[in-house]
PDB file of C-alpha atoms in Angstrom:
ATOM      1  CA  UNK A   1      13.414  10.930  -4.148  1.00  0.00           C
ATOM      2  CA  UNK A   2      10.143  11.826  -5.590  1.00  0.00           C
ATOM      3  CA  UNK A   3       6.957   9.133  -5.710  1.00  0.00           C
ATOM      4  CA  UNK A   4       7.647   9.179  -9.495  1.00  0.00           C
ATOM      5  CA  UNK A   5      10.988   8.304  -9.642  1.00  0.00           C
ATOM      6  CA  UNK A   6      10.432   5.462  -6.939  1.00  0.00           C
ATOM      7  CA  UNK A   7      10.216   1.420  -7.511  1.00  0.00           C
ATOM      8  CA  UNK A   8       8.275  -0.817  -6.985  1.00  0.00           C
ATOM      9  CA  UNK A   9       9.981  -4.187  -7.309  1.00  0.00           C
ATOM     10  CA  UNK A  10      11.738  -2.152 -10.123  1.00  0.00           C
ATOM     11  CA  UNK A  11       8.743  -0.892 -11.841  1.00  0.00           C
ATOM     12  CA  UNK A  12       7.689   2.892 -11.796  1.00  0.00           C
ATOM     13  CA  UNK A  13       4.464   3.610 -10.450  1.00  0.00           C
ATOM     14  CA  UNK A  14       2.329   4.414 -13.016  1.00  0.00           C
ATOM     15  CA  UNK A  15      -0.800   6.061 -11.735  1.00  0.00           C
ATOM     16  CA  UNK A  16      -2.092   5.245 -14.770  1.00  0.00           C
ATOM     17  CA  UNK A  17      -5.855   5.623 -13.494  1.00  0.00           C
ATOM     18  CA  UNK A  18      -5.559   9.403 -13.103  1.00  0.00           C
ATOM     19  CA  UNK A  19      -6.042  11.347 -16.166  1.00  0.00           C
ATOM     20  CA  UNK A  20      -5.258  13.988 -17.498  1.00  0.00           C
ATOM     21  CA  UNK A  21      -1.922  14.725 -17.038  1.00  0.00           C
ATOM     22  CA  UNK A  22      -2.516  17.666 -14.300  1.00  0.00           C
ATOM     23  CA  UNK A  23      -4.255  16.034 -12.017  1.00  0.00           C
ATOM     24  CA  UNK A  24      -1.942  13.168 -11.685  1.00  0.00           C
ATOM     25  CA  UNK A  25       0.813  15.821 -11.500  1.00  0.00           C
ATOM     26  CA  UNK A  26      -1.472  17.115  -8.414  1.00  0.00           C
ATOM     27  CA  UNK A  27      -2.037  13.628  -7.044  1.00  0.00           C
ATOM     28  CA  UNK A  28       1.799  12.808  -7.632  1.00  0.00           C
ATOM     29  CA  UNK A  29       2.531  16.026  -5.371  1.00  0.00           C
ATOM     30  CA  UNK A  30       0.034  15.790  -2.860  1.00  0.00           C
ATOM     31  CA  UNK A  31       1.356  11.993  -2.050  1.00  0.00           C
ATOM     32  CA  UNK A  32       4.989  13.596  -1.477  1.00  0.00           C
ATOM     33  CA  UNK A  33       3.373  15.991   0.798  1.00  0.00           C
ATOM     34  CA  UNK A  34       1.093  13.938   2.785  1.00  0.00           C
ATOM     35  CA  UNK A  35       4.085  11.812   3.592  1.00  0.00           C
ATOM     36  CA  UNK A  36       6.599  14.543   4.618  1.00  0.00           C
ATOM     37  CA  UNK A  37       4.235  16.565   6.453  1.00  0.00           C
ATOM     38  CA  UNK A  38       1.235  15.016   7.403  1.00  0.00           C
ATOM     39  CA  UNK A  39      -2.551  14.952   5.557  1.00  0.00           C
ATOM     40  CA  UNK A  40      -3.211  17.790   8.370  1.00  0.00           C
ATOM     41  CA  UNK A  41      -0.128  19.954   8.288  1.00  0.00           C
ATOM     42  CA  UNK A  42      -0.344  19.979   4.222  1.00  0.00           C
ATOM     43  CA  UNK A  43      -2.550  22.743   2.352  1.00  0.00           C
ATOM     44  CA  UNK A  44      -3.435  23.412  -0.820  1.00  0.00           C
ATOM     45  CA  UNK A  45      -1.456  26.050  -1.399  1.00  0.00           C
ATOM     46  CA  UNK A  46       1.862  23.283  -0.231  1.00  0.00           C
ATOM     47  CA  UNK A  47       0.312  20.642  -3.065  1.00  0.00           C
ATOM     48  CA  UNK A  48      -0.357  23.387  -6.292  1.00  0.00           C
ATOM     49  CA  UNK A  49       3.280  24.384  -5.809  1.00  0.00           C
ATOM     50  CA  UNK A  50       4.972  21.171  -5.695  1.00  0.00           C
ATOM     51  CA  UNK A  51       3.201  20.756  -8.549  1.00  0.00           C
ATOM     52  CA  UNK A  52       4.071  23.789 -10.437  1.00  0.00           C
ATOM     53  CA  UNK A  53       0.282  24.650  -9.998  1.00  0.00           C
ATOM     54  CA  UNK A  54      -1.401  27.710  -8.785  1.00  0.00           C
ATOM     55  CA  UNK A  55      -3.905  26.886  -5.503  1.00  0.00           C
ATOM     56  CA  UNK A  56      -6.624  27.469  -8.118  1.00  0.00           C
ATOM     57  CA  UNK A  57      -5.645  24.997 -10.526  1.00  0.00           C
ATOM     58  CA  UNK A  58      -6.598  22.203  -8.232  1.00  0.00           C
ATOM     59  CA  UNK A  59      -9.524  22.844  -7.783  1.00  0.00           C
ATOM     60  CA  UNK A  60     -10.027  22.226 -11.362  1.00  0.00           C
ATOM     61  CA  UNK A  61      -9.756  18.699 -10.394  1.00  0.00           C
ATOM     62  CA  UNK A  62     -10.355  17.586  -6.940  1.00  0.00           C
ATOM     63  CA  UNK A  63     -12.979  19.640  -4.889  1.00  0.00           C
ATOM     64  CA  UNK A  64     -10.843  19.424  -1.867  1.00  0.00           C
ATOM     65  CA  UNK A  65      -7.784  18.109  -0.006  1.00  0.00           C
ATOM     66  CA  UNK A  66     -10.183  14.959   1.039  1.00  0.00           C
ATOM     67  CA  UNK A  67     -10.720  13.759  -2.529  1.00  0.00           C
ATOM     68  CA  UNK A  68      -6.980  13.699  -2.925  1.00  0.00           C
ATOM     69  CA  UNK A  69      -6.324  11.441  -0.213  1.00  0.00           C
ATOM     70  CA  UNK A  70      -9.423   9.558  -1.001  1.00  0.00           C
ATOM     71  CA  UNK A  71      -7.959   8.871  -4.644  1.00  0.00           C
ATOM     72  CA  UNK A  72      -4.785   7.927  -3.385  1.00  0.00           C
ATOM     73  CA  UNK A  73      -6.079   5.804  -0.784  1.00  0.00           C
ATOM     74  CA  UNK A  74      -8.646   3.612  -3.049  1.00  0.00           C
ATOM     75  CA  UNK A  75      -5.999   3.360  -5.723  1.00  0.00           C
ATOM     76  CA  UNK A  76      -3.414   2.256  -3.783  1.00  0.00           C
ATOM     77  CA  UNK A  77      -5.553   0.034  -1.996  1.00  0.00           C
ATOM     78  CA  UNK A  78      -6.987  -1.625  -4.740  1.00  0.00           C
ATOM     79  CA  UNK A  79      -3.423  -2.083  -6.510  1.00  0.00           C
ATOM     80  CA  UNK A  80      -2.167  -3.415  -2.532  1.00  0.00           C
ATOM     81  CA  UNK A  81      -5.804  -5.950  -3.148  1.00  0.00           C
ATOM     82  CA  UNK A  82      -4.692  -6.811  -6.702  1.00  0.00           C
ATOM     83  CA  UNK A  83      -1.210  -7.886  -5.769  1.00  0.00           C
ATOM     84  CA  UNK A  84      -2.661 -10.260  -3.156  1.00  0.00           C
ATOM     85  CA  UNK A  85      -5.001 -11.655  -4.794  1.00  0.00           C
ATOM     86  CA  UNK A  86      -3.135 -12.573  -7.683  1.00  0.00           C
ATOM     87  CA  UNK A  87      -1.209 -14.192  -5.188  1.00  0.00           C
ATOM     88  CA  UNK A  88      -3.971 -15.893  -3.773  1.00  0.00           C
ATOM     89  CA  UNK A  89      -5.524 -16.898  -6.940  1.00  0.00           C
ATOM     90  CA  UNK A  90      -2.026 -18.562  -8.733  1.00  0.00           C
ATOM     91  CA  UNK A  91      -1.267 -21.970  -9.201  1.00  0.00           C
ATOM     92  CA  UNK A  92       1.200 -23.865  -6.254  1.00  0.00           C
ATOM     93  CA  UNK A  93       0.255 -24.843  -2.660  1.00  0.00           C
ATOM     94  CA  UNK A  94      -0.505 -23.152   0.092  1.00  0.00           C
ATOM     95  CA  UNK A  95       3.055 -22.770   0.919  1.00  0.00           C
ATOM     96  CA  UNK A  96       4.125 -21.401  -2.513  1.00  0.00           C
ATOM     97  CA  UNK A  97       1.025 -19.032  -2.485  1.00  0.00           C
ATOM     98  CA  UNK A  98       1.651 -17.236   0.969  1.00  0.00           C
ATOM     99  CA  UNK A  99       5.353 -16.933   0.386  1.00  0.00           C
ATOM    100  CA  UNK A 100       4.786 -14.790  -2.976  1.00  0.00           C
ATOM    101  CA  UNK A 101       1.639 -13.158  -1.306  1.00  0.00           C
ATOM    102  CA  UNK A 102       4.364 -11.881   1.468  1.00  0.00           C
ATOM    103  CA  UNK A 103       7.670 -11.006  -1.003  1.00  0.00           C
ATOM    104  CA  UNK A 104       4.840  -9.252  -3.252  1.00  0.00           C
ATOM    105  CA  UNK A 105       3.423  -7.419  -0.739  1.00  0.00           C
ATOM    106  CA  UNK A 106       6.352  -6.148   1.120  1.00  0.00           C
ATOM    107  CA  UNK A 107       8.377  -4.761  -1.989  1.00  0.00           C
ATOM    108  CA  UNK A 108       5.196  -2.647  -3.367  1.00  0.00           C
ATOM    109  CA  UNK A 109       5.321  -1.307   0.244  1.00  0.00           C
ATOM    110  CA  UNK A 110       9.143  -1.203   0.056  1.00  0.00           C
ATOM    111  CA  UNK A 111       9.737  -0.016  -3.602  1.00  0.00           C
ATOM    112  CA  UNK A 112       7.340   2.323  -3.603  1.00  0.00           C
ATOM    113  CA  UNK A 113       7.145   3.204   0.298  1.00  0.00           C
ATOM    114  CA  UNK A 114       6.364   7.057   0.015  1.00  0.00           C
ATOM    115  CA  UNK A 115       2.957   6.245  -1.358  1.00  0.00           C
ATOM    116  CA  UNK A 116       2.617   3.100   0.748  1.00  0.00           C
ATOM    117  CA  UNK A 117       3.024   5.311   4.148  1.00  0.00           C
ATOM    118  CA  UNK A 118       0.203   7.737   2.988  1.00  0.00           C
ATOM    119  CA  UNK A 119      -2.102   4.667   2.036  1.00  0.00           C
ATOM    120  CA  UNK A 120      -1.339   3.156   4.828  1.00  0.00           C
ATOM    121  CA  UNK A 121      -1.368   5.549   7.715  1.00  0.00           C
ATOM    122  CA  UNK A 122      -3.607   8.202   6.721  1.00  0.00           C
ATOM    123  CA  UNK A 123      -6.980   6.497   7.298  1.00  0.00           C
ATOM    124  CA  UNK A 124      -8.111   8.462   9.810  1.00  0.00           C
ATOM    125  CA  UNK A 125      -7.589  12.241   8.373  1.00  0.00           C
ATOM    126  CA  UNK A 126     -10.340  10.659   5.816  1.00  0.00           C
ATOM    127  CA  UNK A 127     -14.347  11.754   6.044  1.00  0.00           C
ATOM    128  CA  UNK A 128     -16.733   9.052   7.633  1.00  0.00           C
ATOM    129  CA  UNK A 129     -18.128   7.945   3.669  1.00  0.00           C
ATOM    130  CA  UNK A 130     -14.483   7.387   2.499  1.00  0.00           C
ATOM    131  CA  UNK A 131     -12.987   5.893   5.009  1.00  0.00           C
ATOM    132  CA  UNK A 132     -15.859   3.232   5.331  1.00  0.00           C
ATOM    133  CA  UNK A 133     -14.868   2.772   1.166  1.00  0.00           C
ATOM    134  CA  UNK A 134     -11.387   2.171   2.676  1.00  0.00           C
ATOM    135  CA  UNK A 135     -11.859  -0.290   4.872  1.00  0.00           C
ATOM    136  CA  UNK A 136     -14.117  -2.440   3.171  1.00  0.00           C
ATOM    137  CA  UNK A 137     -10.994  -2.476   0.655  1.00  0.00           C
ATOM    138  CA  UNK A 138      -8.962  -3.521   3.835  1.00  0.00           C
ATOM    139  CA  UNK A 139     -11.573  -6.217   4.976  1.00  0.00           C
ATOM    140  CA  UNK A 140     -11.046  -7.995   1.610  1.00  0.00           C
ATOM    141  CA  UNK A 141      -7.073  -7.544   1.813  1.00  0.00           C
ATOM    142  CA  UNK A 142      -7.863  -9.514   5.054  1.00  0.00           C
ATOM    143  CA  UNK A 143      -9.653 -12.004   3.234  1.00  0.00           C
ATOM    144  CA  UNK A 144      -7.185 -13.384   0.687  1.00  0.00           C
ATOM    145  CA  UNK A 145      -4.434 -13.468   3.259  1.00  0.00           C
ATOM    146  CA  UNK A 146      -6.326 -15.467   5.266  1.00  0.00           C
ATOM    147  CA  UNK A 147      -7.556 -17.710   2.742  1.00  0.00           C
ATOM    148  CA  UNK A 148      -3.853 -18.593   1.792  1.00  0.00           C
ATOM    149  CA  UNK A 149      -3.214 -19.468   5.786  1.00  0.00           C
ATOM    150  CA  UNK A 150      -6.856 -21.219   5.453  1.00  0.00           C
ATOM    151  CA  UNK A 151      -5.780 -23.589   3.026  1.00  0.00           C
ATOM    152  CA  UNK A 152      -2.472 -24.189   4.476  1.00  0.00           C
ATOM    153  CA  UNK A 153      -4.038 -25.438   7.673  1.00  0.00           C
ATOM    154  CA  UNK A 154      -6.887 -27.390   6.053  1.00  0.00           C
ATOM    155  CA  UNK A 155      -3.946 -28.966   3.927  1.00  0.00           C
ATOM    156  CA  UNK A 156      -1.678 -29.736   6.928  1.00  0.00           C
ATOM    157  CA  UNK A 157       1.384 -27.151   5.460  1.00  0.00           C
ATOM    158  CA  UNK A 158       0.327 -25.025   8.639  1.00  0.00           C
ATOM    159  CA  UNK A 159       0.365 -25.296  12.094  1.00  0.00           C
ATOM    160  CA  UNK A 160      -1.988 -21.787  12.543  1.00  0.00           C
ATOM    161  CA  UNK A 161      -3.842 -22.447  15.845  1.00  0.00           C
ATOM    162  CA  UNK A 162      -5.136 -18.645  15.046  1.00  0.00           C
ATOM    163  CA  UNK A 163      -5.292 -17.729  11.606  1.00  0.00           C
ATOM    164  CA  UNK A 164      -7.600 -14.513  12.160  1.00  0.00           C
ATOM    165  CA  UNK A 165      -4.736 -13.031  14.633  1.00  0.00           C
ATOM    166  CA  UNK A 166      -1.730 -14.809  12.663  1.00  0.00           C
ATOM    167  CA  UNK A 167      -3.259 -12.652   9.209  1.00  0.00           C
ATOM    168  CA  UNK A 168      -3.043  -9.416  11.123  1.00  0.00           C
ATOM    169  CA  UNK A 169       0.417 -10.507  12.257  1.00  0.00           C
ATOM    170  CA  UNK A 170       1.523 -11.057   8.501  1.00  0.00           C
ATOM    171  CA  UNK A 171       0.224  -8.098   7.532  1.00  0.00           C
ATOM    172  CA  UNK A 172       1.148  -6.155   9.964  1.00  0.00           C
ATOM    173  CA  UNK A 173       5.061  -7.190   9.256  1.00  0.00           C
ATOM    174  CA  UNK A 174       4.951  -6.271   6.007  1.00  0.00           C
ATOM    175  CA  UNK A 175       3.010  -3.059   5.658  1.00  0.00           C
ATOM    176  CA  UNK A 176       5.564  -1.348   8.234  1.00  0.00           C
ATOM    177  CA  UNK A 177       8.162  -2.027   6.227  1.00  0.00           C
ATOM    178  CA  UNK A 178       6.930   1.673   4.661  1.00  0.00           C
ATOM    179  CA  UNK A 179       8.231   2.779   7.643  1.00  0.00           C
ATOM    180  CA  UNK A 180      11.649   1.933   7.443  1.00  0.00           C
ATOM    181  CA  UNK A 181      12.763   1.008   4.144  1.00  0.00           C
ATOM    182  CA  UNK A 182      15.305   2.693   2.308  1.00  0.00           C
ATOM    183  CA  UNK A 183      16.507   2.525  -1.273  1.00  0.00           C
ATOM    184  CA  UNK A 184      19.667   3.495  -0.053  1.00  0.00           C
ATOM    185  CA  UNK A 185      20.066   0.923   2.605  1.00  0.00           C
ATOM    186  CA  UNK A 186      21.428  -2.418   1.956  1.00  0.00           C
ATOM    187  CA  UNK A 187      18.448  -4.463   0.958  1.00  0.00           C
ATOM    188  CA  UNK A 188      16.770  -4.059  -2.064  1.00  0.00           C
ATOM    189  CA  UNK A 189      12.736  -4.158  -2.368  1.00  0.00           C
ATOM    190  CA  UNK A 190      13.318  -7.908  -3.660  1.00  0.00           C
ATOM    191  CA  UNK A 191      15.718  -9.213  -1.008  1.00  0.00           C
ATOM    192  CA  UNK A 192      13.450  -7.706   1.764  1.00  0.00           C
ATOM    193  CA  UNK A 193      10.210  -9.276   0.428  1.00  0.00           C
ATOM    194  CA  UNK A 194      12.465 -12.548   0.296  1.00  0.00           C
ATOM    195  CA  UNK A 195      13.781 -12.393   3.541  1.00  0.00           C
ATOM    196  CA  UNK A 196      10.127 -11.650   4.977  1.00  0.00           C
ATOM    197  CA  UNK A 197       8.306 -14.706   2.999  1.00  0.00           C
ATOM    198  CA  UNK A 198      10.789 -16.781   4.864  1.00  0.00           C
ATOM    199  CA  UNK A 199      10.036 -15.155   8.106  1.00  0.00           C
ATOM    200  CA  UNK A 200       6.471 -15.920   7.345  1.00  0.00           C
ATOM    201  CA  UNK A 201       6.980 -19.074   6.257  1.00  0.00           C
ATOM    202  CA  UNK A 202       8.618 -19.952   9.758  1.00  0.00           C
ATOM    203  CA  UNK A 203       5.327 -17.847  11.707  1.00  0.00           C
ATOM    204  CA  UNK A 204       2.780 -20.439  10.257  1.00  0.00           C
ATOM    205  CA  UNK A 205       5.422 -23.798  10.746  1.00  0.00           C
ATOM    206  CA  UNK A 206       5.108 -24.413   7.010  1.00  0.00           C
ATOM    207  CA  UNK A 207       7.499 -27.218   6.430  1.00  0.00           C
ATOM    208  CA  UNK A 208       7.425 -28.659   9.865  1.00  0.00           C
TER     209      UNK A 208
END
């Protein structure tokens, strides 16, 4: 299945950011062939075909491979930054907060898990300027997890006796769920991101 016919809790992905229509048609491509074959094993060449592109078309609109993976990588970073914050941000306690923080979180990386795996584990094929881009992106993903599990253990909801290693923990759980998941298997994106804002929920003792 092709990044544009995934879900994402049911919703297509829209890469709505990238205009015009070829260069998201590159982007869409190069996504499907970072995660089949690697950032380092793909070319140019591999991306302009899937694409129905010649190698000189892309150039047209990214300067190199880099930029590609850089544009995937912010974008799907900020949208993985928008979802928590949202989150974050809503009304309900602490409780309510972190357990649609989690069942958000894991079925973007579950519905749409072919993008998630190159935005997640591709970091390191990037140049020294975008990757630092990157990670303050993945500093402030940090943050508003940790706020949630903040507030829960300033309100009592929590017992967190480390809420800097319990927010990797969380996070941890429910980005590799782009390693697994499949739309074929018998979850679906919202029953997984259920079953893991429960397992959560237990992690921090919230209703203890």
């Amino acid at each position: 299945m092709s990044t544009a016919e995934e879900t994402a809790g049911g919703e297509m992905p829209p890469w709505a950011e990238v205009t015009p229509d070829a260069a998201r048609r590159l982007l869409v491509a190069a996504v499907e062939a970072f995660a089949e074959r690697g950032y380092h094993a793909t070319t140019t060449r591999d991306i302009a075909g899937r694409a129905g592109m010649s190698p000189a078309a892309l150039y047209i609109h990214y300067k190199t491979k880099e930029e590609l993976l850089h544009r995937i990588s912010r974008i799907g970073h900020e949208k993985a930054l928008d979802i928590l914050r949202t989150a974050a941000q809503g009304e309900g306690s602490a409780t309510e907060r972190l357990a649609d923080a989690v069942s958000s979180f894991v079925r973007w990386h579950a519905g749409g898990r072919t993008t998630a795996r190159v935005v997640q584990y591709e970091l390191d094929s990037l140049g020294p300027a975008a990757r630092a881009e990157i990670l303050a992106l993945r500093r402030q993903v940090d943050a508003e997890v940790r706020g949630i599990i903040e507030d829960g253990v300033a309100g009592g909801e929590f017992d967190v006796p480390d809420v800097r290693g319990t927010t990797l923990a969380v996070l941890s759980l429910c980005i590799d769920v782009a390693r697994w998941f499949n739309l074929n298997g018998p979850r679906t994106p919202d029953e997984v991101g259920a079953l893991y804002a429960d397992l959560v929920l237990r992690m921090v003792g919230a209703g203890k």
